[in-house]
């Protein structure tokens, strides 16, 4: 496509966008900096990250059947034909990227023009892949930044020349080698595998000796045990000495049979080997403690705490404790239990022998005093007569009734609204409930969930109005400061006028509509209406939003902190 046609297409594109804005009968700013409006533009697009996105069409067949007019622009996504197309002379023409551009699918070159890819000024030519530099051409020198891979190289067995690369500078040069460099230099046990390696552990006495008959030899000494040879091979004679004198010491399982020794060593289990094991202690023999039942003789003294998880039985003799005894679980005493000092029990106490009194005059009870000590106290007979309470919602006002026979107190509070006008006052329930009489609220009223106005029933939205809605509207002819009673403000001013918003923090969520109307004559874009913020507030990044054209409006809403957001314009 010629450059003149490209300019024409661009003009048609901008003209079409301008027609869209003009049909909106308003000046339109889309993108960033919404408060900075170009006075001379009917439609303005501004962004540093986004662009104008045209329709993307995979195939033009269906669109062509609709007879699209000249001037229509699309982006074709069809494989191999991707690009920007314009409808010209009732055919689709592709906009080229440039007369000298390279196509990733190849170019038809003209040899007479000496085509090339590169730079013509003092700037290196760089090739990148995945945004990483791979090759650079600078003043005729070629530099490869990363590894270079050459595939399908031919093997020339007769060649004696090779390439060398300096690891510091990366410079590639060539060098001629002797034929010996291409054959095996040595072999080990006849193995000439090129990647065969011999290594000597650090600090070991093993060492390589001078080649003999073309082979590399590894010398390993014998271990003689003279104290000077740190490592070496073990001879057969030395191994036989170890084998003849070797003994195994085996630890056997615990034996519950008692023994006068407590520990037994024998060789009856494994012939030729030693075995030792512990035997269990009993009333006459020492030994170890097993998991079976055992009887121990002799007095035992434990210096620290004794914990008996399954209980502690004293069957013969007295259980004498010279210090405090703390019981954290149940205690069963078959005989008498006498505590000369204080007894502290931190767990449950069970008294299965307590008898129930049948004497009506037995009014003495055991209670805890302020120090958590058990004391006895006599209570009146009425304290042992249970009193019950009941509730009701009958009657027309609050009522309390006592039934002496049943010893029951009934508190009755009616529900407000139930019973009609006869109910003097009552409770507000959490179910559907009619409320009579006009109610005036002098301050704020809040509805947590949904509200229905103009009818009865269940609302389907947070606020449902069954009927008309009235919002405040005001016309002004000069500058004006918005108040709590304003919603829509129409400015008809013959000069520049300011409309000042209240503090965003003082009116969270509030919405204002500001519209510019003619003051009596034709549209005068010089008599702008400037919507301004208060203090340090902003309107999406700015503090002034100008309205130039008549019949243009802006709807803003407070975020409750410091910003008025543009909801509609």
mmCIF file with all atom_site columns, N, CA and C in Angstrom, residues 122 124 158 170 209 245 315 389 402 466 492 560:
data_model
loop_
_atom_site.group_PDB
_atom_site.id
_atom_site.type_symbol
_atom_site.label_atom_id
_atom_site.label_alt_id
_atom_site.label_comp_id
_atom_site.label_asym_id
_atom_site.label_entity_id
_atom_site.label_seq_id
_atom_site.pdbx_PDB_ins_code
_atom_site.Cartn_x
_atom_site.Cartn_y
_atom_site.Cartn_z
_atom_site.occupancy
_atom_site.B_iso_or_equiv
_atom_site.pdbx_formal_charge
_atom_site.auth_seq_id
_atom_site.auth_comp_id
_atom_site.auth_asym_id
_atom_site.auth_atom_id
_atom_site.pdbx_PDB_model_num
ATOM 1  N N  . UNK A 1 122 ? 27.454  4.376   13.282  1.00 0.00 ? 122 UNK A N  1
ATOM 2  C CA . UNK A 1 122 ? 28.411  3.838   14.248  1.00 0.00 ? 122 UNK A CA 1
ATOM 3  C C  . UNK A 1 122 ? 27.676  3.215   15.433  1.00 0.00 ? 122 UNK A C  1
ATOM 4  N N  . UNK A 1 124 ? 26.573  -0.764  16.841  1.00 0.00 ? 124 UNK A N  1
ATOM 5  C CA . UNK A 1 124 ? 26.698  -2.211  16.599  1.00 0.00 ? 124 UNK A CA 1
ATOM 6  C C  . UNK A 1 124 ? 25.347  -2.825  16.228  1.00 0.00 ? 124 UNK A C  1
ATOM 7  N N  . UNK A 1 158 ? 41.797  -37.447 8.050   1.00 0.00 ? 158 UNK A N  1
ATOM 8  C CA . UNK A 1 158 ? 43.142  -37.066 7.604   1.00 0.00 ? 158 UNK A CA 1
ATOM 9  C C  . UNK A 1 158 ? 43.524  -35.651 8.047   1.00 0.00 ? 158 UNK A C  1
ATOM 10 N N  . UNK A 1 170 ? 38.213  -15.081 24.421  1.00 0.00 ? 170 UNK A N  1
ATOM 11 C CA . UNK A 1 170 ? 37.214  -15.648 23.523  1.00 0.00 ? 170 UNK A CA 1
ATOM 12 C C  . UNK A 1 170 ? 37.640  -15.635 22.067  1.00 0.00 ? 170 UNK A C  1
ATOM 13 N N  . UNK A 1 209 ? 53.885  -44.838 39.523  1.00 0.00 ? 209 UNK A N  1
ATOM 14 C CA . UNK A 1 209 ? 55.328  -44.878 39.272  1.00 0.00 ? 209 UNK A CA 1
ATOM 15 C C  . UNK A 1 209 ? 55.573  -44.652 37.783  1.00 0.00 ? 209 UNK A C  1
ATOM 16 N N  . UNK A 1 245 ? 41.739  -66.332 65.777  1.00 0.00 ? 245 UNK A N  1
ATOM 17 C CA . UNK A 1 245 ? 41.574  -65.779 67.114  1.00 0.00 ? 245 UNK A CA 1
ATOM 18 C C  . UNK A 1 245 ? 40.307  -64.927 67.263  1.00 0.00 ? 245 UNK A C  1
ATOM 19 N N  . UNK A 1 315 ? -0.229  -53.597 101.883 1.00 0.00 ? 315 UNK A N  1
ATOM 20 C CA . UNK A 1 315 ? -1.017  -54.729 102.407 1.00 0.00 ? 315 UNK A CA 1
ATOM 21 C C  . UNK A 1 315 ? -0.602  -55.134 103.808 1.00 0.00 ? 315 UNK A C  1
ATOM 22 N N  . UNK A 1 389 ? -39.357 -20.554 87.000  1.00 0.00 ? 389 UNK A N  1
ATOM 23 C CA . UNK A 1 389 ? -39.714 -19.321 86.295  1.00 0.00 ? 389 UNK A CA 1
ATOM 24 C C  . UNK A 1 389 ? -40.254 -19.682 84.920  1.00 0.00 ? 389 UNK A C  1
ATOM 25 N N  . UNK A 1 402 ? -47.108 -14.490 90.350  1.00 0.00 ? 402 UNK A N  1
ATOM 26 C CA . UNK A 1 402 ? -46.481 -15.522 91.182  1.00 0.00 ? 402 UNK A CA 1
ATOM 27 C C  . UNK A 1 402 ? -47.526 -16.543 91.588  1.00 0.00 ? 402 UNK A C  1
ATOM 28 N N  . UNK A 1 466 ? -40.725 0.356   45.617  1.00 0.00 ? 466 UNK A N  1
ATOM 29 C CA . UNK A 1 466 ? -41.905 -0.015  44.850  1.00 0.00 ? 466 UNK A CA 1
ATOM 30 C C  . UNK A 1 466 ? -42.666 1.276   44.523  1.00 0.00 ? 466 UNK A C  1
ATOM 31 N N  . UNK A 1 492 ? -25.719 26.804  34.768  1.00 0.00 ? 492 UNK A N  1
ATOM 32 C CA . UNK A 1 492 ? -26.015 27.651  33.613  1.00 0.00 ? 492 UNK A CA 1
ATOM 33 C C  . UNK A 1 492 ? -25.347 28.988  33.858  1.00 0.00 ? 492 UNK A C  1
ATOM 34 N N  . UNK A 1 560 ? -14.526 7.945   50.755  1.00 0.00 ? 560 UNK A N  1
ATOM 35 C CA . UNK A 1 560 ? -14.535 8.074   52.210  1.00 0.00 ? 560 UNK A CA 1
ATOM 36 C C  . UNK A 1 560 ? -13.188 8.382   52.811  1.00 0.00 ? 560 UNK A C  1
#
